[in-house]
XYZ file of C-alpha atoms in Angstrom:
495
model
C -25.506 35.677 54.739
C -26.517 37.579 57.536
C -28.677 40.413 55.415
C -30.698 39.949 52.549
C -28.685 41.136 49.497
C -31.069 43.933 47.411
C -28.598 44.250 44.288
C -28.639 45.530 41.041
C -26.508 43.533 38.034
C -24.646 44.398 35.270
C -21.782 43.031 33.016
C -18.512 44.724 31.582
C -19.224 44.815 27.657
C -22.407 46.017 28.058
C -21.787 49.106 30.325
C -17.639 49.610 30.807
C -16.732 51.565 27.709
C -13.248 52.361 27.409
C -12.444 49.135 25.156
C -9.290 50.752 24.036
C -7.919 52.069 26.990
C -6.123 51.130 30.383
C -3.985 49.099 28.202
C -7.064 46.913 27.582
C -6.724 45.084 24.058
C -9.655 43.542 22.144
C -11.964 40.522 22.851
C -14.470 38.266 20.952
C -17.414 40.902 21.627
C -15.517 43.995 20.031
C -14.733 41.691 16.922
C -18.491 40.460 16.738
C -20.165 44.247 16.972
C -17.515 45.786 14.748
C -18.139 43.272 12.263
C -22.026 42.798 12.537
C -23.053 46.413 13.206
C -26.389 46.523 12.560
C -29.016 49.761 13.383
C -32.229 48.824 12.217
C -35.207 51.128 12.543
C -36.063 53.526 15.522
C -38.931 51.763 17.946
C -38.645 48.420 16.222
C -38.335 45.706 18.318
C -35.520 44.318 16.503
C -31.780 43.370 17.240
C -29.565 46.436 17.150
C -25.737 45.671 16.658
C -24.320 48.734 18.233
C -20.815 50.073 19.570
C -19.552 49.135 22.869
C -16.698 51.218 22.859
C -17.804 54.124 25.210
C -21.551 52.277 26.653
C -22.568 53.942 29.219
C -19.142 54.428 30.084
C -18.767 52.797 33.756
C -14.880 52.766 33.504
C -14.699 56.681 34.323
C -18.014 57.168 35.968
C -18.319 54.311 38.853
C -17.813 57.022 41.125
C -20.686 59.031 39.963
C -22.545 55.602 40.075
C -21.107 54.511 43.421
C -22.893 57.562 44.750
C -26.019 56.408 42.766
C -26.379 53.173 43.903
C -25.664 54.534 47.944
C -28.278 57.121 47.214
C -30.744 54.480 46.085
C -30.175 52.057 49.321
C -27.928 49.283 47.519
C -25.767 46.642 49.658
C -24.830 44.864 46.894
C -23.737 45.011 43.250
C -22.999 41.991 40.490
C -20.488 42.792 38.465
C -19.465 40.380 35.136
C -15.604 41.348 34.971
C -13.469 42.062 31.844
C -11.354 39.307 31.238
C -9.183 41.273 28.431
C -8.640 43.996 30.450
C -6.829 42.670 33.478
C -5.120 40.142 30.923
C -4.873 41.869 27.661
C -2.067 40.260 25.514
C -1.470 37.025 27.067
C -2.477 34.344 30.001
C 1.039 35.329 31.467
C 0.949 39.227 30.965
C -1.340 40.975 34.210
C -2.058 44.495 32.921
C -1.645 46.603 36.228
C -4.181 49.487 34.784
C -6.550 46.928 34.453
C -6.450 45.307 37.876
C -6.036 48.834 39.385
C -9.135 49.851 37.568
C -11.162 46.811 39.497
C -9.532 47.934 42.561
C -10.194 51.038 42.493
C -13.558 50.206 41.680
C -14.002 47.765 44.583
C -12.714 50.010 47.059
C -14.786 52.722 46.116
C -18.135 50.601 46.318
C -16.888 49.191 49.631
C -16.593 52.784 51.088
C -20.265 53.576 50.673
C -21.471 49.930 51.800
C -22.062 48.249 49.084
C -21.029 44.901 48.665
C -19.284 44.089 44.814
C -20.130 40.358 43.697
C -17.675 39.696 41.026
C -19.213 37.351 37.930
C -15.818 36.373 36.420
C -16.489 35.212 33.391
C -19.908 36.370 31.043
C -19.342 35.561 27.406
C -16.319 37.862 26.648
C -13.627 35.777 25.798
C -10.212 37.820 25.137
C -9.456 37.671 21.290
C -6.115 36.583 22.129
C -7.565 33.073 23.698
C -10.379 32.831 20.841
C -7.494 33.005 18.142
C -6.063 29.767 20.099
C -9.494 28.565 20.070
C -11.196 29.444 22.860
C -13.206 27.653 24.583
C -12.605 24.241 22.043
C -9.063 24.391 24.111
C -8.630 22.683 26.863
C -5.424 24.785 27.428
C -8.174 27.846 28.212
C -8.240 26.059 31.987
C -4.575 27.399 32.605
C -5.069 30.515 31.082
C -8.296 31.278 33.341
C -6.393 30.198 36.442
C -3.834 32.515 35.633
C -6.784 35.004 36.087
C -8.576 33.879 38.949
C -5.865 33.532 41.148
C -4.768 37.362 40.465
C -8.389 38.135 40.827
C -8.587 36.452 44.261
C -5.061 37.706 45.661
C -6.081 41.892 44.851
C -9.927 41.691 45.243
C -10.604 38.930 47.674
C -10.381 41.300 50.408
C -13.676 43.442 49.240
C -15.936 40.813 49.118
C -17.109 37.379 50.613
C -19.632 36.265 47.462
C -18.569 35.532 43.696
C -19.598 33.749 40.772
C -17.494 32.249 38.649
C -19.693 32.198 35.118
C -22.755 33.825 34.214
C -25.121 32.029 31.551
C -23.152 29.206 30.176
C -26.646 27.793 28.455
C -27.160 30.963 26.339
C -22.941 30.946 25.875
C -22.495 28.111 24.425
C -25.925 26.984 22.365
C -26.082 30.454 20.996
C -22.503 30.969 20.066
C -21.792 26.957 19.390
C -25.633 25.686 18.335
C -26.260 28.955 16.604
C -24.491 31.808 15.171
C -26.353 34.440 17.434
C -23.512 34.895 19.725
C -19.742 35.233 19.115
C -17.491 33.360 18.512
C -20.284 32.063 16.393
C -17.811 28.632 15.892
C -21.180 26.346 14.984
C -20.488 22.701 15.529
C -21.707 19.955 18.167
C -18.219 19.089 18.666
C -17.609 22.685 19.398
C -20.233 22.795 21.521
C -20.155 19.836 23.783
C -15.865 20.750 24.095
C -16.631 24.544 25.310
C -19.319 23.360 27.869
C -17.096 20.918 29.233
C -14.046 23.136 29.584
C -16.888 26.204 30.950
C -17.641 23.774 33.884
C -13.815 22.571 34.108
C -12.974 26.215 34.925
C -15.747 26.321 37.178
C -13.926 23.753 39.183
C -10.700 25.325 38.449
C -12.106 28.617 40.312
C -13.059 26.453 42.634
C -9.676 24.877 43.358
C -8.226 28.133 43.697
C -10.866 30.338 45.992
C -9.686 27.020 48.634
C -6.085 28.051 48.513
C -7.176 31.903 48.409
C -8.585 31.398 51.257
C -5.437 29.228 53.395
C -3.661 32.366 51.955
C -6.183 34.751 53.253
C -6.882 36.469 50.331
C -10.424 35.600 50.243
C -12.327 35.197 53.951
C -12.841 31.561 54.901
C -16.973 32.051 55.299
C -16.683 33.469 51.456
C -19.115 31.144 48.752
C -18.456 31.001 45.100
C -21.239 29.863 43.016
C -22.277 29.339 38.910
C -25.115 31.728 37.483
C -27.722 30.057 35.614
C -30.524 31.012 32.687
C -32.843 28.397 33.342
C -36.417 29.594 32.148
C -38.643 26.813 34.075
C -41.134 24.941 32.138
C -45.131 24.749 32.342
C -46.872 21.883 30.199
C -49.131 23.578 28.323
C -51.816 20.620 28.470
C -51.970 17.885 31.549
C -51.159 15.199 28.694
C -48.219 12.565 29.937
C -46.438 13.363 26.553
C -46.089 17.281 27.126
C -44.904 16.258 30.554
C -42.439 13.857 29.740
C -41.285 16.415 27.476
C -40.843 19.506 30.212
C -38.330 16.557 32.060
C -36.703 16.616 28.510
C -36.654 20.208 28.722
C -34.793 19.975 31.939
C -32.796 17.705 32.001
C -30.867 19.557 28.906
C -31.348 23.200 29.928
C -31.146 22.717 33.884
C -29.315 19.954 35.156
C -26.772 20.056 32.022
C -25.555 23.757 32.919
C -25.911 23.006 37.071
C -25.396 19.840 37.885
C -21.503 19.286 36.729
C -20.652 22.728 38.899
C -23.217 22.000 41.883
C -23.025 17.706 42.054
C -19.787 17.396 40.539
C -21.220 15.111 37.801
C -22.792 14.875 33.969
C -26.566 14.331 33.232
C -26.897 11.191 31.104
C -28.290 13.534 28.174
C -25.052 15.096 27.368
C -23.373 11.622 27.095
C -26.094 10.564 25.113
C -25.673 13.726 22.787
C -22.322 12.765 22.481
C -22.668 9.254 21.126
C -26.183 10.367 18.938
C -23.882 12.641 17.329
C -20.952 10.161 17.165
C -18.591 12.796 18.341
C -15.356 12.220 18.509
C -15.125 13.553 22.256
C -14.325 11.911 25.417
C -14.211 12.919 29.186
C -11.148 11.377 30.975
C -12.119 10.028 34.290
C -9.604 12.481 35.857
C -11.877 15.499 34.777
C -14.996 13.843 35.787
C -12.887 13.271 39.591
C -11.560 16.819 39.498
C -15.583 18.292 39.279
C -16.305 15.513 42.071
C -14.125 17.204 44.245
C -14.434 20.829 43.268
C -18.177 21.504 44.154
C -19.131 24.911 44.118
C -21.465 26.440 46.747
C -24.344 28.450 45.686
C -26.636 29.086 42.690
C -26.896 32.352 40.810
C -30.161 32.241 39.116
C -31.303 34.839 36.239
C -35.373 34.354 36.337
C -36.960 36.601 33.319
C -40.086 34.319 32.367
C -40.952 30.493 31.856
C -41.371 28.662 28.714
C -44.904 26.807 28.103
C -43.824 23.724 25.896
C -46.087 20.700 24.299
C -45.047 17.536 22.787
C -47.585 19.111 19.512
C -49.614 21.964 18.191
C -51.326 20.112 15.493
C -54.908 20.571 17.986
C -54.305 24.663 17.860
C -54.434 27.038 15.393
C -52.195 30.575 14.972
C -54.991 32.137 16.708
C -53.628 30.707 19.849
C -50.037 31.751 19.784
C -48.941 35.307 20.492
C -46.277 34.948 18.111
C -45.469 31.182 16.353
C -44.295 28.235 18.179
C -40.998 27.064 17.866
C -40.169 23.890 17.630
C -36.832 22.343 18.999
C -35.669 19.114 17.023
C -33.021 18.030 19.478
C -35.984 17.550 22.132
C -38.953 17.238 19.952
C -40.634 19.491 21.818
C -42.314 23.707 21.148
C -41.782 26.392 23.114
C -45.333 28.033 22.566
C -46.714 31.823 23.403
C -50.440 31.761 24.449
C -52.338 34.443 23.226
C -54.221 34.824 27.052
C -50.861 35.667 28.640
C -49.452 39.136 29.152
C -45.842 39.979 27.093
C -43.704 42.450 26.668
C -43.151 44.787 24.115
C -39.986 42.485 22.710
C -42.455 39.800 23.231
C -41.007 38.264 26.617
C -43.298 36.330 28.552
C -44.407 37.836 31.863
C -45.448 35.311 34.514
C -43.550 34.977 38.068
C -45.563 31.887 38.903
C -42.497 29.244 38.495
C -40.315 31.518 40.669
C -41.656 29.830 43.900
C -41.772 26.274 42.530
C -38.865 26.420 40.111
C -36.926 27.707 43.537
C -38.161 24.795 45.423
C -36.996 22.113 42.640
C -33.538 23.836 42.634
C -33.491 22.419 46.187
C -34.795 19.258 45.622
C -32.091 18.228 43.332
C -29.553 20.383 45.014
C -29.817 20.914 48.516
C -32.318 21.532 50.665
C -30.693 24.360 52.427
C -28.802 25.285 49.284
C -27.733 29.048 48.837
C -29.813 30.763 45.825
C -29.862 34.189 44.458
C -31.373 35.887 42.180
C -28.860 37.460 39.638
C -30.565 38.976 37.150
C -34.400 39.774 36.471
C -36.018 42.695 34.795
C -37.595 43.715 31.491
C -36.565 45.556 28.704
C -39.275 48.400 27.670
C -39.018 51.330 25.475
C -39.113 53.750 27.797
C -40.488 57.507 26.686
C -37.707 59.357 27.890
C -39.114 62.723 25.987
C -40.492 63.965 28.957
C -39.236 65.838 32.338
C -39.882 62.955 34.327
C -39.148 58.681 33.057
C -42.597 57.266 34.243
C -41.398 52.978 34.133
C -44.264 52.185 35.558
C -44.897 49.326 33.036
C -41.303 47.988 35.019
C -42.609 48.899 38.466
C -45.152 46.356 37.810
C -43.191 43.632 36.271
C -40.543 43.891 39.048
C -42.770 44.230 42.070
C -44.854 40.907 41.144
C -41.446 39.287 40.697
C -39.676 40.456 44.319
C -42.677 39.674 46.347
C -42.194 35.494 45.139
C -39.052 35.907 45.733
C -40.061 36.580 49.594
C -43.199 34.135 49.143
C -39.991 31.526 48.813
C -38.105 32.731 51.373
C -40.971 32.370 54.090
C -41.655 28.768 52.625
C -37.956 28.241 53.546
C -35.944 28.790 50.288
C -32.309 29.816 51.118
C -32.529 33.133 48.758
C -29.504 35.335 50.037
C -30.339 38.105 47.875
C -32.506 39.468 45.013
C -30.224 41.302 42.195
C -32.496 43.000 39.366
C -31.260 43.933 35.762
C -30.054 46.026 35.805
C -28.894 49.309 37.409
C -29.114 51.478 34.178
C -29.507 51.493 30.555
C -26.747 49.748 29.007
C -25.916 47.746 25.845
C -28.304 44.628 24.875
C -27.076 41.893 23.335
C -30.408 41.172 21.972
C -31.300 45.111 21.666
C -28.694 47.218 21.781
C -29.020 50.906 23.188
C -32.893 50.785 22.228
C -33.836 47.639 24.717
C -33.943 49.759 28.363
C -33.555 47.677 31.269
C -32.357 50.159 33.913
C -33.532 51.618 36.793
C -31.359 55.040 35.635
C -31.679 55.802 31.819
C -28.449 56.876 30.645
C -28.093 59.257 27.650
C -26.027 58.093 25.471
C -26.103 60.891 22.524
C -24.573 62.735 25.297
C -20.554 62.905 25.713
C -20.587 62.099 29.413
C -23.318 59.430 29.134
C -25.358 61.634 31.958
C -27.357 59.635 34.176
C -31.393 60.677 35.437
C -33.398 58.046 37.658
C -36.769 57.039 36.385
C -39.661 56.551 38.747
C -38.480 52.777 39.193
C -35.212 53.964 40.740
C -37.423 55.542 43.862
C -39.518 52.958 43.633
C -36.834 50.080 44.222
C -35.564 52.799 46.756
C -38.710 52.672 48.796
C -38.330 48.456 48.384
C -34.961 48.275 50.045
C -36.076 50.760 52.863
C -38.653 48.113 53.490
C -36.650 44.957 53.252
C -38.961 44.020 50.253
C -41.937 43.666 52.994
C -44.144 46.251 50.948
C -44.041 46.632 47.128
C -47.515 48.809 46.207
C -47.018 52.169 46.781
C -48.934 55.032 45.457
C -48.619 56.722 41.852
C -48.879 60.019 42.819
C -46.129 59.874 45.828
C -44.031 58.074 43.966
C -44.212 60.622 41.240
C -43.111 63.408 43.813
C -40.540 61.364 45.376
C -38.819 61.182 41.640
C -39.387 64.899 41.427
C -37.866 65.810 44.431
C -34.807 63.364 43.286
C -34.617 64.940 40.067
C -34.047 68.665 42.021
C -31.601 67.111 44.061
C -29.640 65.333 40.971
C -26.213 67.636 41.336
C -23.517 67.226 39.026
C -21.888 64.493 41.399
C -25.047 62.268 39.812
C -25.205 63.464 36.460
């Protein structure tokens, strides 16, 4: 990449809307929030189970956020696409609303220079694949290639970056582990069958971006990467045993999710799990060739905070903990909060410190000159959005601290093509609904039309891009009158 990439992110079921329309049909996500709908009290930090029907309702207003993001200084946007809606009823059946919609779409984002980076796959299984179970069948790898190679032969042409999955660790323990997620199938069998066909369609993708690009579809200097949650560790104490257990910690939440997709091979842990569990699940050597020779080409990498973990607590007492360890069995390990470090108000650790470091170990076990960028970082506030003007500053600060590691890395020679924060504007949280704010524009959404304002982190990340990311303190008070003379200048063509 020639230019540094200053993006925003966002995915389809948390900000598309129109779930019933474009001849889109339903997927595992409008099944799980019609059936768990849950609005607990207003403020609470607590998980709201909400609509997705409308959202913020991206599907008729990308224009009006087209001219947004231009306005704000965006080259770049990540997109997690809509499975169901380009293939609604079947792998066979290509809805042409739906890939019109995306083309459309593209087109209109390449017109005011910014570049779309497709995600193709984040969590939203159609409900017709799910009913033939999913991710458990291995028969989903010819129904996603169905789907990559249409996406590929209509939007290759827009853009020379994609990823093929976002967050396969939080996919698959949390629907598969846990019943936090749909399709909320809980099983180990379930679980170690969809990771391995999540990283078989990596290499599927893959397969077919190669033969995009002999067709010339897709450019032949495009990159397709994986997207990855990995929340690097910090011992809490310098004892051996808490860090023999952060190498626990990674080998199971890093290299499982990376290293089949990036080195074409398995961790020993996940063969291990296999036999612990006495699974009745086995690899064939032709899949485990087939990722050997399918090797994809960058990391995406979605840094929010680290995890502090110990190998035991029974030397602290609650006083220490923010809020109470937890303690994973599989790793015999806890994740613990210290009380000296500074959180959230949904009680998300803030600390960039393993940005730099965790950057530099992505390197050392994939590539020294490895691409990396970041996909998704940001911090979910209640913001008071009472008054005239959305004062984020509590955002301003989390993000700014974050960006300038990411160019602390990049001047010690990390291979960061871009920096994409989360996310562009309110949306729907899987983990908060419509109270959890991420977004750089708040979006109302007890209004029809879903209008759009910018908060004083929108000028802020503005005055970042102007500056290539060289200067991130700016003062209050201009700030403030740079978002007021953006809010007089917010026309209907932004609302």
């Amino acid at each position: 990449m020639k230019e540094f990439l200053f993006s925003a992110s966002t995915c389809a079921l948390q900000i598309e809307g129109a779930r019933s329309l474009g001849g889109r049909s339903q997927s595992i996500w409008d099944e799980f929030t019609k059936r768990n709908y849950c609005i607990p009290p207003v403020g609470k930090a607590i998980r709201e189970i909400n609509s997705i029907e409308v959202a913020a309702d991206f599907y008729h207003k990308y224009k009006t956020d087209a001219r947004i993001m231009n306005k704000l200084g965006l080259n770049a946007f990540v997109y997690n696409m809509d499975w169901t809606r380009i293939y609604p009823k079947d792998e066979h059946y290509l809805n042409p609303e739906g890939i019109k919609f995306y083309i459309d779409f593209f087109s209109e984002f390449v017109d005011k220079n910014i570049k779309p980076i497709p995600v193709l796959f984040h969590w939203d299984t159609p409900l017709w694949a799910e009913v033939r179970g999913g991710f458990q069948n291995p028969e989903i790898q010819n129904w996603f290639r169905n789907y990559v190679k249409t996406c590929f032969k209509h939007l290759g042409k827009y853009t020379d970056v994609w990823f093929v999955s976002d967050e396969n660790s939080s996919f698959t323990k949390d629907a598969y582990l846990s019943d936090y997620l749909p399709p909320q199938k809980v099983g180990k069998l379930n679980f170690v069958q969809a990771l391995h066909n999540l990283n078989m369609i990596a290499a599927i993708a893959k397969e077919e971006f190669e033969s995009a690009k002999l067709k010339g579809y897709v450019s032949k200097n495009a990159i397709i990467g994986v997207d990855h949650d990995w929340s690097p560790p910090i011992a809490y104490t310098d004892e051996k045993n808490d860090l023999q257990a952060c190498q626990r910690y990674n080998e199971w939440n890093l290299e499982l999710y990376l290293s089949p997709s990036i080195k074409g091979e398995y961790p020993k842990c996940y063969f291990d799990y296999i036999k612990k569990h006495n699974l009745n699940f086995e690899i064939s050597n032709d899949d485990l060739v087939y990722l050997k020779n399918n090797k994809l080409d960058l990391i995406g990498w979605n840094y929010y905070r680290p995890v502090f973990i110990t190998h035991s607590i029974k030397n602290f007492s609650n006083n220490d903990w923010h809020i109470p360890p937890q303690f994973n069995e599989e790793l015999d390990l806890y994740y613990v909060f210290p009380k000296d470090q500074k959180y959230t108000k949904w009680n998300w650790l803030i600390n960039p410190n393993r940005l730099v470091s965790g950057a530099q170990e992505l390197c050392q076990m994939y590539g020294k000159n490895i691409p990396i960028m970041i996909l998704e970082n940001g911090m979910g506030d209640f913001d008071n959005k009472s008054a005239d003007m959305i004062l984020d500053t509590d955002r301003i600060n989390y993000l700014s601290v974050h960006i300038q590691k990411v160019m602390e890395a990049k001047q010690k020679g990390i291979n960061f093509i871009g920096y994409s924060l989360w996310t562009y504007c309110d949306i729907f949280s899987p983990s908060g609904g419509y109270r959890k704010d991420y977004g750089l524009v708040s979006v109302d959404f007890n209004s029809a039309i879903r209008e759009r304002k910018p908060k004083l982190s929108y000028v802020w990340y503005k005055n970042v891009i102007k500056n290539k990311g060289l200067k991130l303190d700016f003062d209050m008070n201009q700030l403030v009158e740079e978002l007021q003379k953006t809010l007089d200048e917010w026309d209907l063509f932004f609302k």
